[in-house]
mmCIF file of C-alpha atoms in Angstrom:
data_model
loop_
_atom_site.group_PDB
_atom_site.id
_atom_site.type_symbol
_atom_site.label_atom_id
_atom_site.label_comp_id
_atom_site.label_asym_id
_atom_site.label_seq_id
_atom_site.Cartn_x
_atom_site.Cartn_y
_atom_site.Cartn_z
ATOM 1 C CA UNK A 1 118.634 238.584 115.790
ATOM 2 C CA UNK A 2 115.918 240.439 117.686
ATOM 3 C CA UNK A 3 116.264 243.513 115.474
ATOM 4 C CA UNK A 4 116.190 241.449 112.337
ATOM 5 C CA UNK A 5 112.933 239.842 113.499
ATOM 6 C CA UNK A 6 111.372 243.194 114.265
ATOM 7 C CA UNK A 7 112.579 244.582 110.981
ATOM 8 C CA UNK A 8 111.211 241.690 109.035
ATOM 9 C CA UNK A 9 107.863 242.004 110.711
ATOM 10 C CA UNK A 10 107.798 245.687 109.810
ATOM 11 C CA UNK A 11 108.696 244.893 106.236
ATOM 12 C CA UNK A 12 105.665 242.605 106.103
ATOM 13 C CA UNK A 13 103.554 245.292 107.421
ATOM 14 C CA UNK A 14 104.748 247.817 104.944
ATOM 15 C CA UNK A 15 104.226 245.574 101.986
ATOM 16 C CA UNK A 16 100.604 244.872 103.225
ATOM 17 C CA UNK A 17 99.878 248.601 103.313
ATOM 18 C CA UNK A 18 99.787 248.726 107.227
ATOM 19 C CA UNK A 19 101.232 251.872 108.840
ATOM 20 C CA UNK A 20 101.335 252.604 112.568
ATOM 21 C CA UNK A 21 101.787 256.318 111.741
ATOM 22 C CA UNK A 22 98.306 256.750 110.375
ATOM 23 C CA UNK A 23 97.069 257.632 113.952
ATOM 24 C CA UNK A 24 99.755 260.256 114.816
ATOM 25 C CA UNK A 25 100.227 262.188 111.479
ATOM 26 C CA UNK A 26 97.675 264.861 111.052
ATOM 27 C CA UNK A 27 95.283 264.662 108.088
ATOM 28 C CA UNK A 28 96.677 267.437 105.984
ATOM 29 C CA UNK A 29 96.943 267.892 102.124
ATOM 30 C CA UNK A 30 99.545 265.655 100.500
ATOM 31 C CA UNK A 31 101.601 268.492 99.429
ATOM 32 C CA UNK A 32 101.932 269.776 102.965
ATOM 33 C CA UNK A 33 102.708 266.324 104.279
ATOM 34 C CA UNK A 34 105.409 265.742 101.644
ATOM 35 C CA UNK A 35 106.851 269.152 102.288
ATOM 36 C CA UNK A 36 107.374 268.393 105.998
ATOM 37 C CA UNK A 37 108.745 264.936 105.060
ATOM 38 C CA UNK A 38 111.311 266.703 102.842
ATOM 39 C CA UNK A 39 112.335 269.005 105.583
ATOM 40 C CA UNK A 40 112.912 266.054 107.935
ATOM 41 C CA UNK A 41 114.999 264.373 105.207
ATOM 42 C CA UNK A 42 117.159 267.399 104.677
ATOM 43 C CA UNK A 43 117.721 267.784 108.401
ATOM 44 C CA UNK A 44 118.652 264.073 108.851
ATOM 45 C CA UNK A 45 115.668 263.440 111.081
ATOM 46 C CA UNK A 46 115.020 259.956 109.649
ATOM 47 C CA UNK A 47 112.361 258.771 112.077
ATOM 48 C CA UNK A 48 110.225 261.899 111.486
ATOM 49 C CA UNK A 49 110.664 261.592 107.717
ATOM 50 C CA UNK A 50 109.765 257.865 107.752
ATOM 51 C CA UNK A 51 106.616 258.581 109.708
ATOM 52 C CA UNK A 52 105.388 261.196 107.280
ATOM 53 C CA UNK A 53 106.357 259.174 104.091
ATOM 54 C CA UNK A 54 104.783 256.058 105.477
ATOM 55 C CA UNK A 55 101.620 258.020 106.073
ATOM 56 C CA UNK A 56 101.667 259.335 102.497
ATOM 57 C CA UNK A 57 102.307 255.837 101.247
ATOM 58 C CA UNK A 58 99.317 254.461 103.108
ATOM 59 C CA UNK A 59 96.915 257.350 102.318
ATOM 60 C CA UNK A 60 97.894 258.074 98.804
ATOM 61 C CA UNK A 61 99.326 254.865 97.328
ATOM 62 C CA UNK A 62 98.559 256.009 93.744
ATOM 63 C CA UNK A 63 98.923 259.750 94.105
ATOM 64 C CA UNK A 64 101.137 262.166 92.383
ATOM 65 C CA UNK A 65 103.837 261.723 94.979
ATOM 66 C CA UNK A 66 103.729 258.016 94.906
ATOM 67 C CA UNK A 67 106.988 257.052 93.157
ATOM 68 C CA UNK A 68 108.996 259.783 94.861
ATOM 69 C CA UNK A 69 107.713 258.708 98.342
ATOM 70 C CA UNK A 70 108.900 255.279 97.579
ATOM 71 C CA UNK A 71 112.327 256.480 96.549
ATOM 72 C CA UNK A 72 112.609 258.698 99.660
ATOM 73 C CA UNK A 73 111.538 255.798 101.864
ATOM 74 C CA UNK A 74 114.260 253.659 100.442
ATOM 75 C CA UNK A 75 116.837 256.284 101.419
ATOM 76 C CA UNK A 76 115.367 257.068 104.801
ATOM 77 C CA UNK A 77 115.126 253.407 105.819
ATOM 78 C CA UNK A 78 118.741 252.904 104.702
ATOM 79 C CA UNK A 79 119.980 255.906 106.583
ATOM 80 C CA UNK A 80 117.981 254.836 109.732
ATOM 81 C CA UNK A 81 119.496 251.306 109.489
ATOM 82 C CA UNK A 82 116.138 249.868 108.841
ATOM 83 C CA UNK A 83 117.671 247.566 106.273
ATOM 84 C CA UNK A 84 114.969 244.984 105.899
ATOM 85 C CA UNK A 85 112.416 247.797 105.251
ATOM 86 C CA UNK A 86 114.729 249.298 102.669
ATOM 87 C CA UNK A 87 115.107 245.948 100.895
ATOM 88 C CA UNK A 88 111.363 245.346 100.926
ATOM 89 C CA UNK A 89 110.638 248.790 99.508
ATOM 90 C CA UNK A 90 113.377 248.414 96.753
ATOM 91 C CA UNK A 91 111.867 245.022 95.777
ATOM 92 C CA UNK A 92 108.387 246.444 95.565
ATOM 93 C CA UNK A 93 109.529 249.551 93.652
ATOM 94 C CA UNK A 94 111.475 247.583 90.999
ATOM 95 C CA UNK A 95 108.636 245.073 90.594
ATOM 96 C CA UNK A 96 106.172 247.943 89.872
ATOM 97 C CA UNK A 97 108.556 250.304 88.101
ATOM 98 C CA UNK A 98 111.093 248.143 86.204
ATOM 99 C CA UNK A 99 111.789 250.954 83.592
ATOM 100 C CA UNK A 100 111.659 253.886 85.956
ATOM 101 C CA UNK A 101 114.210 256.687 85.080
ATOM 102 C CA UNK A 102 115.702 256.210 88.493
ATOM 103 C CA UNK A 103 115.950 252.434 88.406
ATOM 104 C CA UNK A 104 119.833 252.602 88.357
ATOM 105 C CA UNK A 105 119.759 254.460 91.638
ATOM 106 C CA UNK A 106 117.339 251.852 93.227
ATOM 107 C CA UNK A 107 119.634 249.023 92.198
ATOM 108 C CA UNK A 108 122.657 251.075 93.535
ATOM 109 C CA UNK A 109 120.782 251.473 96.814
ATOM 110 C CA UNK A 110 120.095 247.765 96.839
ATOM 111 C CA UNK A 111 123.841 247.155 96.704
ATOM 112 C CA UNK A 112 124.390 249.668 99.545
ATOM 113 C CA UNK A 113 121.829 248.024 101.751
ATOM 114 C CA UNK A 114 123.405 244.634 101.216
ATOM 115 C CA UNK A 115 126.717 246.036 102.135
ATOM 116 C CA UNK A 116 125.280 247.629 105.296
ATOM 117 C CA UNK A 117 123.955 244.268 106.276
ATOM 118 C CA UNK A 118 127.644 243.095 106.765
ATOM 119 C CA UNK A 119 128.449 245.573 109.443
ATOM 120 C CA UNK A 120 127.722 245.601 113.126
ATOM 121 C CA UNK A 121 127.863 247.933 116.006
ATOM 122 C CA UNK A 122 130.766 246.035 117.660
ATOM 123 C CA UNK A 123 132.660 246.069 114.345
ATOM 124 C CA UNK A 124 132.161 249.853 113.831
ATOM 125 C CA UNK A 125 133.216 250.611 117.439
ATOM 126 C CA UNK A 126 136.219 248.249 117.911
ATOM 127 C CA UNK A 127 137.248 247.760 114.302
ATOM 128 C CA UNK A 128 136.870 243.954 114.799
ATOM 129 C CA UNK A 129 138.126 241.719 112.024
ATOM 130 C CA UNK A 130 134.991 240.064 110.678
ATOM 131 C CA UNK A 131 136.335 238.072 107.645
ATOM 132 C CA UNK A 132 135.069 234.920 109.406
ATOM 133 C CA UNK A 133 131.456 236.007 109.287
ATOM 134 C CA UNK A 134 128.874 234.945 106.740
ATOM 135 C CA UNK A 135 129.756 236.656 103.434
ATOM 136 C CA UNK A 136 126.231 236.380 101.807
ATOM 137 C CA UNK A 137 125.458 240.024 102.126
ATOM 138 C CA UNK A 138 128.757 241.073 100.508
ATOM 139 C CA UNK A 139 128.207 238.478 97.624
ATOM 140 C CA UNK A 140 124.723 239.948 97.127
ATOM 141 C CA UNK A 141 126.176 243.471 97.082
ATOM 142 C CA UNK A 142 128.805 242.491 94.616
ATOM 143 C CA UNK A 143 126.023 241.111 92.332
ATOM 144 C CA UNK A 144 123.957 244.220 92.658
ATOM 145 C CA UNK A 145 126.764 246.460 91.603
ATOM 146 C CA UNK A 146 127.771 244.147 88.782
ATOM 147 C CA UNK A 147 124.130 244.131 87.568
ATOM 148 C CA UNK A 148 124.125 247.936 87.690
ATOM 149 C CA UNK A 149 127.188 248.155 85.503
ATOM 150 C CA UNK A 150 125.762 245.721 83.054
ATOM 151 C CA UNK A 151 122.258 247.157 82.792
ATOM 152 C CA UNK A 152 123.171 250.876 83.074
ATOM 153 C CA UNK A 153 126.802 251.276 81.701
ATOM 154 C CA UNK A 154 126.311 255.064 81.614
ATOM 155 C CA UNK A 155 124.959 255.519 85.094
ATOM 156 C CA UNK A 156 126.245 258.232 87.285
ATOM 157 C CA UNK A 157 126.649 255.598 90.000
ATOM 158 C CA UNK A 158 128.912 253.350 87.956
ATOM 159 C CA UNK A 159 132.232 254.729 89.203
ATOM 160 C CA UNK A 160 131.293 254.273 92.840
ATOM 161 C CA UNK A 161 129.868 250.884 92.006
ATOM 162 C CA UNK A 162 133.166 249.835 90.486
ATOM 163 C CA UNK A 163 135.148 251.056 93.528
ATOM 164 C CA UNK A 164 132.878 249.123 95.914
ATOM 165 C CA UNK A 165 133.216 245.903 93.797
ATOM 166 C CA UNK A 166 136.961 246.039 94.211
ATOM 167 C CA UNK A 167 136.518 246.431 97.975
ATOM 168 C CA UNK A 168 133.951 243.591 98.092
ATOM 169 C CA UNK A 169 136.186 241.333 95.951
ATOM 170 C CA UNK A 170 139.113 241.839 98.422
ATOM 171 C CA UNK A 171 136.854 241.307 101.351
ATOM 172 C CA UNK A 172 135.355 238.060 99.926
ATOM 173 C CA UNK A 173 138.816 236.800 99.054
ATOM 174 C CA UNK A 174 140.014 237.493 102.691
ATOM 175 C CA UNK A 175 136.988 235.533 103.916
ATOM 176 C CA UNK A 176 137.967 232.428 101.822
ATOM 177 C CA UNK A 177 141.486 232.836 102.919
ATOM 178 C CA UNK A 178 140.452 232.862 106.582
ATOM 179 C CA UNK A 179 138.451 229.690 105.979
ATOM 180 C CA UNK A 180 141.528 228.115 104.362
ATOM 181 C CA UNK A 181 143.577 229.031 107.311
ATOM 182 C CA UNK A 182 140.954 227.546 109.623
ATOM 183 C CA UNK A 183 141.291 224.209 107.797
ATOM 184 C CA UNK A 184 145.072 224.325 107.932
ATOM 185 C CA UNK A 185 144.949 224.819 111.696
ATOM 186 C CA UNK A 186 142.707 221.867 112.152
ATOM 187 C CA UNK A 187 144.872 219.756 109.743
ATOM 188 C CA UNK A 188 141.995 219.382 107.185
ATOM 189 C CA UNK A 189 144.562 219.444 104.300
ATOM 190 C CA UNK A 190 142.291 218.539 101.421
ATOM 191 C CA UNK A 191 139.698 221.059 102.507
ATOM 192 C CA UNK A 192 142.456 223.677 102.876
ATOM 193 C CA UNK A 193 143.798 222.941 99.330
ATOM 194 C CA UNK A 194 140.292 223.145 97.843
ATOM 195 C CA UNK A 195 139.550 226.531 99.475
ATOM 196 C CA UNK A 196 143.055 227.898 98.414
ATOM 197 C CA UNK A 197 142.380 226.946 94.888
ATOM 198 C CA UNK A 198 138.946 228.643 95.089
ATOM 199 C CA UNK A 199 140.598 231.889 96.208
ATOM 200 C CA UNK A 200 142.963 231.718 93.297
ATOM 201 C CA UNK A 201 140.341 230.853 90.819
ATOM 202 C CA UNK A 202 137.735 233.521 91.803
ATOM 203 C CA UNK A 203 140.025 236.283 92.960
ATOM 204 C CA UNK A 204 143.394 235.863 91.198
ATOM 205 C CA UNK A 205 144.401 239.519 91.442
ATOM 206 C CA UNK A 206 144.147 239.937 95.189
ATOM 207 C CA UNK A 207 146.584 239.755 97.968
ATOM 208 C CA UNK A 208 144.632 236.969 99.504
ATOM 209 C CA UNK A 209 145.259 234.781 96.447
ATOM 210 C CA UNK A 210 148.969 235.183 96.866
ATOM 211 C CA UNK A 211 148.802 234.405 100.538
ATOM 212 C CA UNK A 212 146.758 231.298 99.740
ATOM 213 C CA UNK A 213 149.612 229.795 97.859
ATOM 214 C CA UNK A 214 151.636 229.685 101.224
ATOM 215 C CA UNK A 215 148.781 227.708 102.902
ATOM 216 C CA UNK A 216 148.409 225.397 99.912
ATOM 217 C CA UNK A 217 152.042 224.642 100.029
ATOM 218 C CA UNK A 218 151.786 223.772 103.654
ATOM 219 C CA UNK A 219 148.982 221.487 103.014
ATOM 220 C CA UNK A 220 150.729 219.728 100.182
ATOM 221 C CA UNK A 221 153.785 219.228 102.296
ATOM 222 C CA UNK A 222 151.777 217.686 105.069
ATOM 223 C CA UNK A 223 150.307 215.277 102.675
ATOM 224 C CA UNK A 224 153.878 214.554 101.350
ATOM 225 C CA UNK A 225 152.845 215.558 97.805
ATOM 226 C CA UNK A 226 156.422 216.692 96.649
ATOM 227 C CA UNK A 227 155.562 217.441 93.078
ATOM 228 C CA UNK A 228 152.699 219.718 94.196
ATOM 229 C CA UNK A 229 154.967 221.481 96.691
ATOM 230 C CA UNK A 230 157.488 222.150 94.075
ATOM 231 C CA UNK A 231 154.846 223.442 91.572
ATOM 232 C CA UNK A 232 153.403 225.735 94.251
ATOM 233 C CA UNK A 233 156.870 227.000 95.206
ATOM 234 C CA UNK A 234 157.456 227.853 91.526
ATOM 235 C CA UNK A 235 154.107 229.821 91.454
ATOM 236 C CA UNK A 236 154.971 231.620 94.756
ATOM 237 C CA UNK A 237 158.228 232.856 93.169
ATOM 238 C CA UNK A 238 156.291 234.309 90.305
ATOM 239 C CA UNK A 239 153.649 235.888 92.661
ATOM 240 C CA UNK A 240 155.467 236.934 95.842
ATOM 241 C CA UNK A 241 153.476 237.988 98.870
ATOM 242 C CA UNK A 242 153.735 241.765 99.300
#
């Protein structure tokens, strides 16, 4: 939470044109400053690149490098895990440049930054199952990639976006399945049935949808709804859990 608060504060500072790097970056021609920023990007020195790109953004907001500086900042913030800043820069860029030739890449990066918001250090280190966490970033990422495919059907990023949508769909389905299982374990039968049906309606071609039928059957049995149990058993036979 502390990191998010700091990142949000920095995002506000970025949008208002404030830059803490103005005092430490030497006053050199924009071409020289941009060249050193590119060197830092290519070497993966994200903090160094960000300092120089922020200085350019502050000093030359309407210069010849303006658009490219914004694009580079989006990428550098993302790679540096400054996700709030990346999102803020993306929002500003699309607002000011809705028909830019690289708008498809910017939307693609918006999806990536939303996906990145759904990971954590502990998850990355210990491979913790996090399907019980807030799925909002994943839902937003799914919408971003879907929008990319709809608006730019010939984009070079479409294939990767489609693959990520498959992954996200399965992740979201597993989240809803975990919620349904939570309701079953607490004997909230109606809530469990409703969530199982949501999985089946929204993600019918996933493993989670097939697994949800078993939970749904359990809930119906506990409610002594014999007809629904029999109907669900019939569906299970047609859609066995693999």
